[in-house]
Amino acid sequence: MDFEKSSVSIKDDTEMADDDTAQNPESSLKLNSDSDSSDSEDEAEQTQQLRALESDLSTNPSNYDAHVLYVKLLRIRGEIEKLREARENMNVLFPLTPAMWVEWAKDEASLLNDSDSESVEKLYERGISEYLSIPLWREYLNYVLQHDPKVCDSSVDGISKARNLFERAVSAAALHVAQGSQIWDAYTQFEQSILQTIDQSDIQAKEKQVQRIQSIFHRQLSIPFANMKSTLLAYKAWEVEQGNSLDAESDNVDGISSRVASSYRKAEEMYDARAHLEEHITRQGISESERYQHFMGYLDFEKSFGDPARVQSLYERAITDFPGSSDLWLDYTRYLDKTLKAGNVVKDVYSRATRNCPWVGELWVRYLLCLEHGLASEKEISAAFEKSVQCTFSTLEEYLDLFLTRVDGLRRRISSARGDDVLNYSLIRESFQQATDYLSPHLKNTDGLLRLHAYWACLELKLNNNLTAARGVWGSLLKTCGSMLEAWQGYIAMEIALGHINEARAIYKRWYSKRFSGTGSEDICHAWLRFEREFGTLDDLDHAVQKVMPRLEELRLFRLAQESKSLTEVTDQREQPLKQTAREKRKSGSIAIDEQSPAKRQKSTQNQKKLHEKENTRGLKLAEANDRKLVKDTYSSKTRLYTNQCTAFVSNLNIRAIDEDLKLFFSDVGGVTAIRILHDKFTGKSRGLAYVDFKDEEHLAPALAKNKQMLLGKKLCITRSNPKRGKRESGALTTSEHDSNQSGIEGSSASKESVEISKGSSVAPQVPHSRKHFESIQLKGKNTFAVPRNFKPLGWTTSKPGTKKEEDEKPKSNDEFRKMFMKS
C-alpha cells in the first residue's frame, strides 16, 4: 500500500512538471540545463573523492572511517562490483556492524532471484557470527521465510530448515531480556502457520503440531522477558482457540497447568529483580561511560547467581554496544577461560576479540593458548600468530610476550608429540630469529632481550642438543649487549653448569678487558676471583690476582679523583654567587661616587666605608654559614646511615634495583621505615649498596636471616650496620675515612674562621699546616710580578682612627687628583 501511494505521488509530480513544460518550454530547457550541470558537478566531485579514498586506503588500509566512506560513495553511484569488493576488503580487516550486514544482504538480494538465495544467506550467517543482534536475526529469518523456495512451499525439507534456524536463533537470543521475546513470537507464529496448512482429517499430525506450539509457549513463559504478560495473554488466547476453557482477558495464571504456572512465577520474579538494571542499560540520553558502568554492575549481578548462559548472553549484549572496549573483551575472555576452559565457544570469542581489538597483545597471547588447549592444528596456530605479529601494540613487552608464548607452545608440542604430529625444531629457531630481528634494535641492554636469548640458548642445548648453537646465541647477544653484566654472567653460568671450566675462564678474560659503568668493573674483578677460588688451581688464582688487583687499585683512585672533582665543583658553585654580588656592589658604589660633587663625594665615601664594613661582616658570616651548610648537606646523607641502630646494610645489589624492589623483597618481614640506595656521584648510577632502616629489632632479625637470598638475579649480602664499632661490615665507610673526608671538606672554611677571630680578638688565629708552609716561601730576584699586592677589603684597617696614615688612605676626589698633578 505504501508503494502504491508513493507511485501515485511520483506520478502526480510528473504530470505537474509536464504541464509546466507545455506552458513555458524556455523555462523547462533552462531548468534541465541547470540540473544536468549540477549532476555533472556532483559526479565529478564524487569521482575525485573516490580516487582520493582509493589512494588513502592503498597506503593505509587500516583507516576504518575511509572504508566506511568509500563503501557509502560506491553505493550511491551504484558501482556494484567495486562495492562488493570494497565490502569484502573491509571485512578482512574489521568486523562489520549489524546494520552494515543488513544493508549488504539487502543489496545482494535485490540483484538475485529467489533461486540464488544461498549467497544472501551466507552473508547473514557471517553477520550473526560477529555480534548478537536481534534485528539482524529477524531480517535473516524473514528473508528465509519469504525467499527460500522450499520454505515457501512448506516442504518437509523447508520446514525442517526453518525450524533449525529458529532453534539457533532462540539459543542465541533467548536470554536477551529486552528483545528476546521477538524471536520467540516469530517462532510461534511460524508454527501456527504450519498448523493451518495441515489437513483437518489428519488428526495425528494436527495434535503433534499443537503439542509443538504448546511446548514453545511453555519454554517462552519460563524465561524472564520485558513483556511477559503479553506472552501469557497470547498463550491463553491460543489455548481458547484449541477448545480449552480459560479466561483469555485475565493476566493471571489461573487455569493453566501448575508446572507452567510455577515456571512463569519464577521467571516473573527473576525479571522483577533485573527490571531496574535493564532500565539503566536501555535508558536514552545517558553517556556511553555511564551505560558501560551500568553493564558492569549488571554483569556482577548475574555472576552472583552463577548461571554461565545468562552471563554470556549479557556479555554479548555489552560487546554489541561497546565493540572496541578492550577491557570488556579481556573481562569476557577471562570469564570464559574460568568457566568453560576450552571449546569452540571460547575459541570463537577470542577470534572476535582479536578482530575488534587487534592492538591488545594480551588478547593474542591468550588466543594462542586457547588454540593450544583446544588441540588446534599447527596451521591454525601459525596463521593466528602471523596475524598477531602484523598488529601494532603499545609496548615492546607485548611483542616479547607474544614471541615467548609462541615458542612455549612449540616447545610443549615438540616434547609431547608422537608419530605424524612431531614438529621440527627449526620452527622454534625461526621464531627466535624473528623475535631477535625485530626486538634487538629496540630492547638493547634490557632484561627482556637477555631473557629471550637465555631461553633460546637453553632450548638449543637441552631440546636440540647443540652446544655450538647455544654458544652462538650467547655470542650474538654479547655483540649487541656487550656492556650488560648479566649477559656475561649468563654465558659463564651455562659453561660452569656443563663443567667447561676452561671455557668459562676464557670468557672471564674477555669480560675482564671490558669497561662498564658504575661498579660493574669491580664486580667483574671480584667475580673472577671468586670463580678461581671455587674452580681454579692455586696458579690460576695467583694469575687472576695479578690481573685483578692493579685494576681494582686503578678504579679506586679514579673514583676518589672523580668524587673530589665533583665536591670541588659544588663548592665553587656555592661561592660564585657571593663573589659576583660583592663585585656588583663595589662597581655600583664607585659609579655613584664619581657622579657626586667633591664635598658630597667625601661625605659619601665615609658613609660608604661604614656601609662596606657592615656588609663585609655580614657577607663573611653568610659565607661561613653557607660553607657549613655545604658540609652538612654533603655528609648529611652519609651521617644518617649511622643514626639508626636497627639498620641493615645490603651489598651485591643489582644496579638496576630500585627502592620498590627492596621494599617488596622485605615485605614478608615488614617494619621497613626507610630505604637508601647509594649512587655514584659523577654518573648517578647505583653502586650496588643500600641501607634499610627497620622499626625495631624484631623486624631487623628476620631481615638479616634473608642473607644470601636472590634478588633480580644476584645473591644479596645482608649484614647489620654497626656505626659504634667504627666500621661497616660490608662496604660502608669506616669512621676514619668519614672523619678524614669531613676534615678535608671543612678545611675550605678554616681560613674564613681564622680571619674572623683575628678581627674580634688579639689572639693569633690558628693557621692550617698547608697555609704555614705556603707563607714560609719567599719570592726573590727581579721577577717579582708574582708577589701578591697588599690588598685589604673595604672597612679593614690596622692603624688607629684619626692618624695621618688613615687620612692618606682615604680615597681622593677627581679635583684633588687634578691639584696633585698641577703641583707636580
Short mmCIF file of N, CA and C in Angstrom, two decimals, residues 187-267:
data_model
loop_
_atom_site.label_atom_id
_atom_site.label_comp_id
_atom_site.label_asym_id
_atom_site.label_seq_id
_atom_site.Cartn_x
_atom_site.Cartn_y
_atom_site.Cartn_z
N TYR A 187 8.77 -17.38 16.20
CA TYR A 187 8.81 -18.85 16.17
C TYR A 187 7.39 -19.43 16.31
N THR A 188 6.63 -18.95 17.30
CA THR A 188 5.26 -19.46 17.49
C THR A 188 4.37 -19.12 16.30
N GLN A 189 4.53 -17.94 15.71
CA GLN A 189 3.74 -17.58 14.54
C GLN A 189 4.04 -18.51 13.36
N PHE A 190 5.32 -18.87 13.19
CA PHE A 190 5.69 -19.78 12.11
C PHE A 190 5.03 -21.14 12.32
N GLU A 191 5.08 -21.66 13.56
CA GLU A 191 4.50 -22.96 13.81
C GLU A 191 2.97 -22.92 13.69
N GLN A 192 2.38 -21.82 14.07
CA GLN A 192 0.93 -21.70 13.91
C GLN A 192 0.53 -21.68 12.43
N SER A 193 1.38 -21.04 11.61
CA SER A 193 1.09 -21.06 10.17
C SER A 193 1.20 -22.48 9.60
N ILE A 194 2.12 -23.26 10.12
CA ILE A 194 2.24 -24.66 9.70
C ILE A 194 0.99 -25.43 10.11
N LEU A 195 0.45 -25.14 11.30
CA LEU A 195 -0.75 -25.81 11.78
C LEU A 195 -1.93 -25.57 10.84
N GLN A 196 -2.02 -24.39 10.31
CA GLN A 196 -3.13 -24.07 9.42
C GLN A 196 -3.05 -24.82 8.08
N THR A 197 -1.86 -25.24 7.70
CA THR A 197 -1.71 -25.96 6.43
C THR A 197 -2.00 -27.45 6.55
N ILE A 198 -2.16 -27.96 7.77
CA ILE A 198 -2.40 -29.39 7.99
C ILE A 198 -3.88 -29.69 7.74
N ASP A 199 -4.11 -30.77 7.06
CA ASP A 199 -5.47 -31.19 6.75
C ASP A 199 -6.22 -31.54 8.04
N GLN A 200 -7.44 -31.09 8.13
CA GLN A 200 -8.23 -31.33 9.32
C GLN A 200 -8.44 -32.81 9.59
N SER A 201 -8.42 -33.61 8.51
CA SER A 201 -8.63 -35.05 8.68
C SER A 201 -7.41 -35.75 9.27
N ASP A 202 -6.25 -35.12 9.18
CA ASP A 202 -5.02 -35.71 9.73
C ASP A 202 -4.91 -35.32 11.20
N ILE A 203 -5.67 -36.03 12.02
CA ILE A 203 -5.76 -35.67 13.44
C ILE A 203 -4.42 -35.87 14.15
N GLN A 204 -3.73 -36.92 13.81
CA GLN A 204 -2.46 -37.20 14.47
C GLN A 204 -1.43 -36.11 14.19
N ALA A 205 -1.28 -35.69 12.94
CA ALA A 205 -0.34 -34.62 12.60
C ALA A 205 -0.75 -33.32 13.25
N LYS A 206 -2.06 -33.09 13.31
CA LYS A 206 -2.53 -31.85 13.91
C LYS A 206 -2.23 -31.82 15.41
N GLU A 207 -2.48 -32.94 16.11
CA GLU A 207 -2.18 -32.98 17.54
C GLU A 207 -0.69 -32.80 17.81
N LYS A 208 0.11 -33.40 16.97
CA LYS A 208 1.56 -33.26 17.14
C LYS A 208 2.01 -31.81 16.97
N GLN A 209 1.39 -31.12 15.99
CA GLN A 209 1.75 -29.71 15.78
C GLN A 209 1.26 -28.84 16.93
N VAL A 210 0.08 -29.17 17.48
CA VAL A 210 -0.44 -28.43 18.63
C VAL A 210 0.50 -28.59 19.83
N GLN A 211 0.98 -29.79 20.06
CA GLN A 211 1.92 -30.02 21.16
C GLN A 211 3.23 -29.25 20.94
N ARG A 212 3.66 -29.16 19.68
CA ARG A 212 4.89 -28.42 19.40
C ARG A 212 4.70 -26.93 19.73
N ILE A 213 3.58 -26.36 19.32
CA ILE A 213 3.31 -24.94 19.61
C ILE A 213 3.19 -24.73 21.11
N GLN A 214 2.49 -25.66 21.78
CA GLN A 214 2.33 -25.56 23.23
C GLN A 214 3.68 -25.61 23.93
N SER A 215 4.58 -26.45 23.47
CA SER A 215 5.92 -26.56 24.07
C SER A 215 6.71 -25.26 23.90
N ILE A 216 6.57 -24.63 22.74
CA ILE A 216 7.29 -23.36 22.52
C ILE A 216 6.77 -22.30 23.46
N PHE A 217 5.42 -22.24 23.65
CA PHE A 217 4.86 -21.28 24.59
C PHE A 217 5.37 -21.54 26.01
N HIS A 218 5.38 -22.82 26.41
CA HIS A 218 5.83 -23.14 27.77
C HIS A 218 7.29 -22.74 27.96
N ARG A 219 8.12 -22.96 26.98
CA ARG A 219 9.53 -22.57 27.08
C ARG A 219 9.66 -21.05 27.19
N GLN A 220 8.87 -20.35 26.42
CA GLN A 220 8.95 -18.87 26.45
C GLN A 220 8.47 -18.33 27.79
N LEU A 221 7.42 -18.93 28.35
CA LEU A 221 6.88 -18.44 29.61
C LEU A 221 7.81 -18.70 30.80
N SER A 222 8.78 -19.58 30.64
CA SER A 222 9.71 -19.89 31.74
C SER A 222 10.96 -19.01 31.72
N ILE A 223 11.04 -18.08 30.78
CA ILE A 223 12.21 -17.21 30.65
C ILE A 223 11.79 -15.77 30.95
N PRO A 224 12.57 -15.04 31.77
CA PRO A 224 12.20 -13.64 32.09
C PRO A 224 12.39 -12.72 30.90
N PHE A 225 11.31 -12.05 30.49
CA PHE A 225 11.34 -11.06 29.42
C PHE A 225 10.64 -9.79 29.88
N ALA A 226 10.81 -8.75 29.08
CA ALA A 226 10.23 -7.46 29.45
C ALA A 226 8.71 -7.45 29.32
N ASN A 227 8.14 -8.25 28.38
CA ASN A 227 6.70 -8.24 28.14
C ASN A 227 6.11 -9.63 28.38
N MET A 228 6.34 -10.15 29.57
CA MET A 228 5.89 -11.50 29.88
C MET A 228 4.37 -11.59 29.93
N LYS A 229 3.70 -10.56 30.39
CA LYS A 229 2.24 -10.62 30.49
C LYS A 229 1.57 -10.72 29.13
N SER A 230 2.10 -10.01 28.16
CA SER A 230 1.52 -10.12 26.82
C SER A 230 1.71 -11.53 26.26
N THR A 231 2.84 -12.17 26.56
CA THR A 231 3.05 -13.55 26.13
C THR A 231 2.05 -14.48 26.80
N LEU A 232 1.79 -14.25 28.11
CA LEU A 232 0.80 -15.07 28.81
C LEU A 232 -0.58 -14.91 28.20
N LEU A 233 -0.97 -13.70 27.88
CA LEU A 233 -2.28 -13.47 27.26
C LEU A 233 -2.37 -14.14 25.90
N ALA A 234 -1.28 -14.07 25.11
CA ALA A 234 -1.30 -14.72 23.80
C ALA A 234 -1.42 -16.23 23.94
N TYR A 235 -0.76 -16.80 24.95
CA TYR A 235 -0.84 -18.23 25.17
C TYR A 235 -2.26 -18.65 25.57
N LYS A 236 -2.86 -17.89 26.48
CA LYS A 236 -4.22 -18.23 26.91
C LYS A 236 -5.22 -18.08 25.77
N ALA A 237 -5.02 -17.07 24.93
CA ALA A 237 -5.91 -16.92 23.77
C ALA A 237 -5.76 -18.09 22.80
N TRP A 238 -4.56 -18.54 22.65
CA TRP A 238 -4.35 -19.69 21.75
C TRP A 238 -4.97 -20.95 22.34
N GLU A 239 -4.86 -21.13 23.67
CA GLU A 239 -5.48 -22.28 24.30
C GLU A 239 -7.00 -22.26 24.13
N VAL A 240 -7.57 -21.09 24.20
CA VAL A 240 -9.02 -20.96 23.99
C VAL A 240 -9.38 -21.38 22.58
N GLU A 241 -8.55 -21.01 21.60
CA GLU A 241 -8.79 -21.41 20.21
C GLU A 241 -8.75 -22.93 20.06
N GLN A 242 -7.99 -23.58 20.89
CA GLN A 242 -7.91 -25.04 20.83
C GLN A 242 -9.02 -25.72 21.61
N GLY A 243 -9.95 -24.94 22.17
CA GLY A 243 -11.11 -25.52 22.84
C GLY A 243 -10.95 -25.63 24.33
N ASN A 244 -9.90 -25.08 24.92
CA ASN A 244 -9.71 -25.11 26.37
C ASN A 244 -10.42 -23.92 27.00
N SER A 245 -11.00 -24.13 28.18
CA SER A 245 -11.74 -23.07 28.86
C SER A 245 -10.80 -22.28 29.76
N LEU A 246 -10.42 -21.10 29.30
CA LEU A 246 -9.54 -20.21 30.08
C LEU A 246 -10.05 -18.79 29.96
N ASP A 247 -9.71 -17.99 30.97
CA ASP A 247 -10.07 -16.57 30.93
C ASP A 247 -8.98 -15.84 30.14
N ALA A 248 -9.22 -15.62 28.86
CA ALA A 248 -8.21 -15.02 27.98
C ALA A 248 -7.98 -13.56 28.28
N GLU A 249 -8.91 -12.91 29.03
CA GLU A 249 -8.75 -11.49 29.32
C GLU A 249 -7.92 -11.24 30.58
N SER A 250 -7.74 -12.26 31.40
CA SER A 250 -7.04 -12.10 32.67
C SER A 250 -5.54 -12.40 32.47
N ASP A 251 -4.70 -11.61 33.17
CA ASP A 251 -3.25 -11.82 33.06
C ASP A 251 -2.69 -12.63 34.22
N ASN A 252 -3.56 -13.39 34.94
CA ASN A 252 -3.07 -14.28 35.98
C ASN A 252 -2.92 -15.68 35.41
N VAL A 253 -2.40 -16.58 36.23
CA VAL A 253 -2.08 -17.93 35.76
C VAL A 253 -3.20 -18.92 36.07
N ASP A 254 -4.36 -18.44 36.38
CA ASP A 254 -5.47 -19.34 36.68
C ASP A 254 -5.87 -20.12 35.44
N GLY A 255 -6.02 -21.39 35.61
CA GLY A 255 -6.48 -22.24 34.53
C GLY A 255 -5.38 -22.97 33.80
N ILE A 256 -4.15 -22.52 33.87
CA ILE A 256 -3.07 -23.21 33.18
C ILE A 256 -2.44 -24.23 34.12
N SER A 257 -1.64 -25.12 33.58
CA SER A 257 -1.07 -26.20 34.39
C SER A 257 -0.19 -25.62 35.49
N SER A 258 -0.13 -26.37 36.60
CA SER A 258 0.66 -25.90 37.75
C SER A 258 2.14 -25.80 37.42
N ARG A 259 2.64 -26.70 36.59
CA ARG A 259 4.06 -26.67 36.23
C ARG A 259 4.38 -25.41 35.45
N VAL A 260 3.54 -25.06 34.49
CA VAL A 260 3.76 -23.85 33.70
C VAL A 260 3.58 -22.61 34.57
N ALA A 261 2.59 -22.65 35.46
CA ALA A 261 2.35 -21.50 36.34
C ALA A 261 3.54 -21.28 37.27
N SER A 262 4.11 -22.36 37.80
CA SER A 262 5.27 -22.23 38.68
C SER A 262 6.47 -21.65 37.94
N SER A 263 6.70 -22.13 36.72
CA SER A 263 7.82 -21.60 35.92
C SER A 263 7.60 -20.13 35.59
N TYR A 264 6.35 -19.79 35.33
CA TYR A 264 6.05 -18.39 34.98
C TYR A 264 6.30 -17.47 36.18
N ARG A 265 5.85 -17.89 37.37
CA ARG A 265 6.06 -17.06 38.57
C ARG A 265 7.55 -16.89 38.86
N LYS A 266 8.31 -17.95 38.70
CA LYS A 266 9.75 -17.86 38.93
C LYS A 266 10.41 -16.91 37.93
N ALA A 267 10.00 -17.01 36.65
CA ALA A 267 10.55 -16.11 35.63
C ALA A 267 10.14 -14.66 35.91
#
